Short mmCIF file of C-alpha atoms and ligand atoms in Angstrom, two decimals:
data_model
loop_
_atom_site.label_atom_id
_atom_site.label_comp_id
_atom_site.label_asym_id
_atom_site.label_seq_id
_atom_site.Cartn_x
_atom_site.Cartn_y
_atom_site.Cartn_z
CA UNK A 395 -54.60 144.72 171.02
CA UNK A 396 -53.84 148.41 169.89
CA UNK A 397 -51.60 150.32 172.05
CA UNK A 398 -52.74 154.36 172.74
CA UNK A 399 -49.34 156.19 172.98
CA UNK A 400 -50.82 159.17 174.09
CA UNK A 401 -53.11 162.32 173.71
CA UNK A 402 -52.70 165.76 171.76
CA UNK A 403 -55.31 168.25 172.62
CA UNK A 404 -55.29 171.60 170.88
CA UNK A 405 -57.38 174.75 169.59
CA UNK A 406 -58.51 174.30 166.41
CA UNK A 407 -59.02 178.36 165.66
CA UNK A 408 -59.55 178.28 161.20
CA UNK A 409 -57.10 181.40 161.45
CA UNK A 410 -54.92 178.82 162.45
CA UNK A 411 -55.19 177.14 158.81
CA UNK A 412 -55.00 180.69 157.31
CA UNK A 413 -51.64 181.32 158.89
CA UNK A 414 -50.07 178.28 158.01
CA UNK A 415 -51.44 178.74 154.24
CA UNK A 416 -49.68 182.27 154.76
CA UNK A 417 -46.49 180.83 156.26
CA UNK A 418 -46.80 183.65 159.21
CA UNK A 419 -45.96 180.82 161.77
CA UNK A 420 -42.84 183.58 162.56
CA UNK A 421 -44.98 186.17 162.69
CA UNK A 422 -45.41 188.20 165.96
CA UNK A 423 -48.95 187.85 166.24
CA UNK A 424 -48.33 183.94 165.95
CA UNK A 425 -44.90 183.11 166.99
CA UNK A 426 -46.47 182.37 170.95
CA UNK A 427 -49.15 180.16 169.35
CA UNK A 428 -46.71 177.63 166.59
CA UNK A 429 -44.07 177.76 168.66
CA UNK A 430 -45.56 175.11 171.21
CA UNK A 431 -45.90 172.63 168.15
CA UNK A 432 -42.48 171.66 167.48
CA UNK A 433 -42.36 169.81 170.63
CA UNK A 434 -45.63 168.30 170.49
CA UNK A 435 -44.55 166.93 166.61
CA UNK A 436 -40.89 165.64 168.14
CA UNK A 437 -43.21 163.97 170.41
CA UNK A 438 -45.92 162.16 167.94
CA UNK A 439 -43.51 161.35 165.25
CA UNK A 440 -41.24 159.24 167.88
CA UNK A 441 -44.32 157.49 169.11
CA UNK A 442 -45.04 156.75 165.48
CA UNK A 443 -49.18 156.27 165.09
CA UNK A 444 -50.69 154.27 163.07
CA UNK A 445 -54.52 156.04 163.49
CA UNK A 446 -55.57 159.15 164.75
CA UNK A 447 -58.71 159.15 166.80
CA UNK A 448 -59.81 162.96 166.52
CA UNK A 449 -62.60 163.84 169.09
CA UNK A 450 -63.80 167.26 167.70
CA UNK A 451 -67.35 169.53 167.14
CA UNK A 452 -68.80 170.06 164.03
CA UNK A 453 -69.49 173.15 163.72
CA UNK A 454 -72.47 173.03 160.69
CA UNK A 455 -70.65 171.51 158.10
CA UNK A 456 -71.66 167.52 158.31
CA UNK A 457 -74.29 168.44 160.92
CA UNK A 458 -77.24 171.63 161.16
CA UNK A 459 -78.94 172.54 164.00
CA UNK A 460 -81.45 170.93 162.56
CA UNK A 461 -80.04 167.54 162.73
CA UNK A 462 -77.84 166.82 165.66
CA UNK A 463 -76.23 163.92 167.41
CA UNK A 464 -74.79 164.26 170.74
CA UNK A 465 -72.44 160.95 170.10
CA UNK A 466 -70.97 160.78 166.25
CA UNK A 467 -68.34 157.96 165.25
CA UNK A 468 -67.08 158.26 161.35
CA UNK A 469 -67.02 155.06 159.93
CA UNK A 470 -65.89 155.91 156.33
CA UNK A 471 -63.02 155.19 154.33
CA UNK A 472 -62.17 158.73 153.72
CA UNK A 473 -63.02 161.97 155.02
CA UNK A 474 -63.04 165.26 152.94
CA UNK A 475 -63.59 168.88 154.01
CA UNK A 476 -64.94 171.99 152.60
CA UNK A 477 -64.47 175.13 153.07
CA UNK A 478 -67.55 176.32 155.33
CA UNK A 479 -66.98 179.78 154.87
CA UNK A 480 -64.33 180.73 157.06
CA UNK A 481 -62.31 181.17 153.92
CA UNK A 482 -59.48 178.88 154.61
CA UNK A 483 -58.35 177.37 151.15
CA UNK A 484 -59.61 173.57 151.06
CA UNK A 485 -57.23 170.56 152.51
CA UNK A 486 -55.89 167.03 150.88
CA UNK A 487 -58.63 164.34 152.23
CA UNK A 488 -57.44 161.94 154.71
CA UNK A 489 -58.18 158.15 154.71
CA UNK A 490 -60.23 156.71 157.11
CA UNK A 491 -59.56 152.92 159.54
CA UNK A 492 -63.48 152.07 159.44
CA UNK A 493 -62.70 148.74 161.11
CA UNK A 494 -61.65 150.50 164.33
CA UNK A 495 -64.63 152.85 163.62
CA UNK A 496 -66.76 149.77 163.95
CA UNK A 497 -64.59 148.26 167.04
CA UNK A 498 -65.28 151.73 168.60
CA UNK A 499 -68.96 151.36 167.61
CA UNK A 500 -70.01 148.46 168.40
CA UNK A 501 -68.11 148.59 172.22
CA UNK A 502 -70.29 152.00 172.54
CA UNK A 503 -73.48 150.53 171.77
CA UNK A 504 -72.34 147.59 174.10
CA UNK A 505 -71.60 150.11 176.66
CA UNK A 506 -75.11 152.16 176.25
CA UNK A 507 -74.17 154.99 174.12
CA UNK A 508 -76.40 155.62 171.25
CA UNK A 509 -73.72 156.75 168.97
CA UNK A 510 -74.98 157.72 164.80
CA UNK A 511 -72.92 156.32 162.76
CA UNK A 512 -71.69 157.77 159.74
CA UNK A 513 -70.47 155.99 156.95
CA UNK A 514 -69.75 159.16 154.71
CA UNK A 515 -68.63 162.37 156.68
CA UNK A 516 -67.56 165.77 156.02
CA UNK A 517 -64.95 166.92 158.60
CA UNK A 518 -64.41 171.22 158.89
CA UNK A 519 -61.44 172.87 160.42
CA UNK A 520 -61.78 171.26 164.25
CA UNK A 521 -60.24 168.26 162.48
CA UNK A 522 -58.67 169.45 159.65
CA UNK A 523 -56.56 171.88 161.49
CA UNK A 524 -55.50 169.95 163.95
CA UNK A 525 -54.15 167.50 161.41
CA UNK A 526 -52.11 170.47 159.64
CA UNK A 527 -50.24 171.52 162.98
CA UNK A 528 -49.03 168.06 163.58
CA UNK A 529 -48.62 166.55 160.02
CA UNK A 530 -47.55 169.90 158.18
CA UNK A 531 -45.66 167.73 156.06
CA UNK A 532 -49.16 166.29 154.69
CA UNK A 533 -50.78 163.05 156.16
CA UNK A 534 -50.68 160.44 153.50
CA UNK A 535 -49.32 158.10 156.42
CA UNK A 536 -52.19 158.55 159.12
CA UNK A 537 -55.58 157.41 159.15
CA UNK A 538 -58.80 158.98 161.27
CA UNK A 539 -61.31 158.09 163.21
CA UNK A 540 -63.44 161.15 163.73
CA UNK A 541 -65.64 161.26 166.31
CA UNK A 542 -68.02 164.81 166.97
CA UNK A 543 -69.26 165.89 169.93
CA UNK A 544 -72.53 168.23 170.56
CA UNK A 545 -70.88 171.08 171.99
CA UNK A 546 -72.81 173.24 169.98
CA UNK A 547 -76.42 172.54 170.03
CA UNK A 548 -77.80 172.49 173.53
CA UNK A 549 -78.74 170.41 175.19
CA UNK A 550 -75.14 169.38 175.67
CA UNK A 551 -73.97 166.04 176.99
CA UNK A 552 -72.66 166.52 180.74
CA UNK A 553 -69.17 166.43 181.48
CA UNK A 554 -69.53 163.26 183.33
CA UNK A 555 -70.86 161.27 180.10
CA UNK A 556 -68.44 162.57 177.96
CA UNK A 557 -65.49 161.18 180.02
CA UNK A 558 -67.55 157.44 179.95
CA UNK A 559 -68.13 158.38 176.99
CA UNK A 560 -63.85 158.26 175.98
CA UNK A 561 -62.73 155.24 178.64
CA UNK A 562 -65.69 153.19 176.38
CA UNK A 563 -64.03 154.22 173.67
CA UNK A 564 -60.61 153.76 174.81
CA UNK A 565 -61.74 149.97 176.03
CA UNK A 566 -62.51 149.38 172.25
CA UNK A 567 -59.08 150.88 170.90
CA UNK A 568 -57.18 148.56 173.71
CA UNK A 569 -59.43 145.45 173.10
CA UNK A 570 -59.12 146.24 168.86
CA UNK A 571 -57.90 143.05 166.94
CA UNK A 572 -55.12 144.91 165.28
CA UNK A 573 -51.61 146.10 166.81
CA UNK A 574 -52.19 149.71 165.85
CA UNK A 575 -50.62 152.82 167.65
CA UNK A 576 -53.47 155.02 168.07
CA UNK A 577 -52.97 159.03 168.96
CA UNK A 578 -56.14 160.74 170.32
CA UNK A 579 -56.84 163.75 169.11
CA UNK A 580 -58.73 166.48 171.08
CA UNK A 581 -59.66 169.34 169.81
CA UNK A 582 -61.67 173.08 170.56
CA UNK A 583 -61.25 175.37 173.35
CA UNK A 584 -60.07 176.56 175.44
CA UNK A 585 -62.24 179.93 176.90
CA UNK A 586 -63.86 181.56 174.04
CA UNK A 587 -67.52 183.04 173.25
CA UNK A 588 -67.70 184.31 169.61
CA UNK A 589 -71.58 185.78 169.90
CA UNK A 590 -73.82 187.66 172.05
CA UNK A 591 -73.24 190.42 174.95
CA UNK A 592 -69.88 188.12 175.90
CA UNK A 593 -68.81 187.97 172.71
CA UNK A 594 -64.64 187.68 173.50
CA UNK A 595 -64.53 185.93 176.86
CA UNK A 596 -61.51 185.06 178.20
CA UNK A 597 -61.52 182.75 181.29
CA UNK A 598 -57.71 182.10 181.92
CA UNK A 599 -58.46 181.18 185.76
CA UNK A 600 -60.65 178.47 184.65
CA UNK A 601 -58.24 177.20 181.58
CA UNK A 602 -55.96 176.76 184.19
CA UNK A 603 -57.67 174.65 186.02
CA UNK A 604 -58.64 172.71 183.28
CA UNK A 605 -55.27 172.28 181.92
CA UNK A 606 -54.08 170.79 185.20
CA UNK A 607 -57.09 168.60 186.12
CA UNK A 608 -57.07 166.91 182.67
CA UNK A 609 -53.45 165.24 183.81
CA UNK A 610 -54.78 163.20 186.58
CA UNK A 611 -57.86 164.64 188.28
CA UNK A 612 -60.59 164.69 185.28
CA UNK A 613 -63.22 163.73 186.64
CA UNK A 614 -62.70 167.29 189.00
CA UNK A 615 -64.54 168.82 185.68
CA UNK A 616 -67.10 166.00 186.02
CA UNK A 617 -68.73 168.11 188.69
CA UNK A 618 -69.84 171.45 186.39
CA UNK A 619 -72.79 170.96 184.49
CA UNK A 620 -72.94 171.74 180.68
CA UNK A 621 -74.28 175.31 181.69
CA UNK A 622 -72.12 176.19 184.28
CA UNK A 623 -69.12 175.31 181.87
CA UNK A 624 -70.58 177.63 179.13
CA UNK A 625 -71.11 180.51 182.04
CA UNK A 626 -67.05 179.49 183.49
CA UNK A 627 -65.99 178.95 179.81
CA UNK A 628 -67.69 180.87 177.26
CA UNK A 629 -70.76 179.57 174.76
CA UNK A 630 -67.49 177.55 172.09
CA UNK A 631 -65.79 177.15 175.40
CA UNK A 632 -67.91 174.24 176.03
CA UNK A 633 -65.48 172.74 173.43
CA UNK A 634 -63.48 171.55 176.26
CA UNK A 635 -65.86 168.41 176.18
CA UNK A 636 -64.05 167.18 173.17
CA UNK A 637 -61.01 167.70 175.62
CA UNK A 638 -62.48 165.37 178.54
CA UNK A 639 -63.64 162.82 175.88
CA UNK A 640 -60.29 162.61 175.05
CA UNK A 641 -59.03 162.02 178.28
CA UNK A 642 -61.46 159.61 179.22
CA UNK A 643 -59.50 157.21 175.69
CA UNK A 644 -56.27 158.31 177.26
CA UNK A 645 -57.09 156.92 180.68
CA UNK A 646 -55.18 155.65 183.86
CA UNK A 647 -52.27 157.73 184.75
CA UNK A 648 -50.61 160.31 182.25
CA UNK A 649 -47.80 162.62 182.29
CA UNK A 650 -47.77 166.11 180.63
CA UNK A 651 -45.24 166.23 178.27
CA UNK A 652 -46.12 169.32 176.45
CA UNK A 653 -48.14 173.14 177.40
CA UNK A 654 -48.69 175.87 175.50
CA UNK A 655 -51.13 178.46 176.06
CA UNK A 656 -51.53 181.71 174.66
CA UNK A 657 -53.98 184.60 174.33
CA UNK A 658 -55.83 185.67 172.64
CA UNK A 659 -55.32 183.78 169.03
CA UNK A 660 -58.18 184.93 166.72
CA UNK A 661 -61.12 185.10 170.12
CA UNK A 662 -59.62 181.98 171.66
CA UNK A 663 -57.64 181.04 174.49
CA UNK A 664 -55.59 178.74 172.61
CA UNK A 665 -53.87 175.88 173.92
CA UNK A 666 -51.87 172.76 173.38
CA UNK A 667 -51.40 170.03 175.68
CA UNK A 668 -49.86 166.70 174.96
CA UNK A 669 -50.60 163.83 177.97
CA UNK A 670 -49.03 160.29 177.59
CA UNK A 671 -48.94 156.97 179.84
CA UNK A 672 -47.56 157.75 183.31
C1 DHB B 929 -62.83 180.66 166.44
C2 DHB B 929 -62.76 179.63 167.39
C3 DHB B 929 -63.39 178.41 167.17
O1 DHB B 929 -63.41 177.38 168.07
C4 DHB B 929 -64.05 178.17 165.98
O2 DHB B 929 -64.60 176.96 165.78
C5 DHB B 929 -64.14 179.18 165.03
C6 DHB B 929 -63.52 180.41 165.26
C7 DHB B 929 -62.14 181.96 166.64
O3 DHB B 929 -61.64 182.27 167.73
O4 DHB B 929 -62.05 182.71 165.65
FE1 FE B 930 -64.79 175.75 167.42
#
């Protein structure tokens, strides 16, 4: 039985990675942003995990439009990234725990999601950076479980599937053989459109809301369809699936321990929320 100590769910802007490389985490532009992190690591270094399941969107690296799953569980023992053009300088790889991969697999497929699996897997900067704000020490002791989400190529799974999607997967991690301490890891969002006439939405009413259903009332998001949360949201804004997938692993009752929001970082509405067992 593997014990899930809690959820961190954050932006994963790849400015984010360029700042850190640039140690302007005092800077005035970012100050706002990095300084909800301390917290949030004083938090996930007590609770000590063992794995990190990181519930993200790949955004062309590992996956095209060309070929794209709506449900993708990493099942390798390592995961590298590249960079994929953004320009941020190329991160350590970071071992994989394909056994819980498989645990997580095989109680998806049990529970009637099609998932692909992938036994090799690139992983771009809605993982990677992520992992830098919470291990910026380096994360030789962590594993991952990556797991993307279509939020990117539509059609988009609804709200509603996504969240089965997470309490299937969070029946795995509590059923798992193994006494691990597992940390889910959500990651995208909040409000942001990068393209088109909207290009630089900002929806703070509707992070708000967000924000505060995800404690205890998520299934309140289960009610907007995938293009109603792009119109509320922004086109990337759909990224808040990853956020509702996570949430759905958390499960039951959770407190918010940690909130940060701040905009605009880069286009984003950037945010950092940390929920654990009520
Ligand atoms: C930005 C935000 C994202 O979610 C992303 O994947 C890439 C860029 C941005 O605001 O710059
Ligand atoms: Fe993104």
């Amino acid at each position: 039985m593997s014990n899930i100590i809690g959820s961190v769910a954050t932006s994963h802007i790849p400015a984010i990675g360029n700042a850190i490389h640039k140690g302007l985490q005092k800077d005035e532009y970012w100050q706002p942003f990095f300084d909800g992190f301390p917290p949030a690591r004083a938090w996930l270094h007590a609770a000590k995990p063992d794995v990190a399941v990181v519930v993200y969107n790949d955004h062309g690296l590992n996956f095209f439009l060309d070929k794209m799953p709506t449900f993708a569980v990493g099942a390798a023992p390592v995961y590298t990234s590249e960079d994929e053009g953004w320009g941020i300088p190329t991160v350590p790889p970071v071992r994989g725990a394909p056994e819980l991969s498989w645990a997580i697999i095989e109680q998806a497929v049990a529970d009637e999601f099609d998932v692909t699996t992938c036994q090799e897997m690139l992983v771009d900067h809605a993982c990677t950076v992520p992992l830098q704000l919470m291990w910026p020490e380096g994360w030789e002791g962590i594993r991952i479980v990556p797991i993307a989400i279509n939020t990117v190529q539509h059609p988009l799974p609804s709200a509603k599937r996504c969240l089965a999607f997470g309490q299937s997967i969070g029946r795995a991690i509590r059923a798992f053989a193994q006494t691990l301490n597992v940390v889910v890891i959500s990651t995208g969002g909040l409000s942001h459109q990068l393209e088109g006439e909207r290009a630089g939405f900002l929806n703070p009413e509707f992070d708000d809301l967000c924000l505060n259903a995800l404690i205890n009332k998520p299934e309140l998001l289960t009610r907007y369809s995938a293009h109603e949360i792009v119109e509320l949201a922004g086109s990337q804004g759909a990224e808040i699936l990853n956020w509702i997938v996570g949430r759905g692993i958390l499960g039951g009752a959770a407190r918010e321990v940690v909130r940060n929001y701040h905009i605009p970082i880069s286009n984003t509405a950037a945010a950092l929320q940390v929920l654990e067992p009520a």
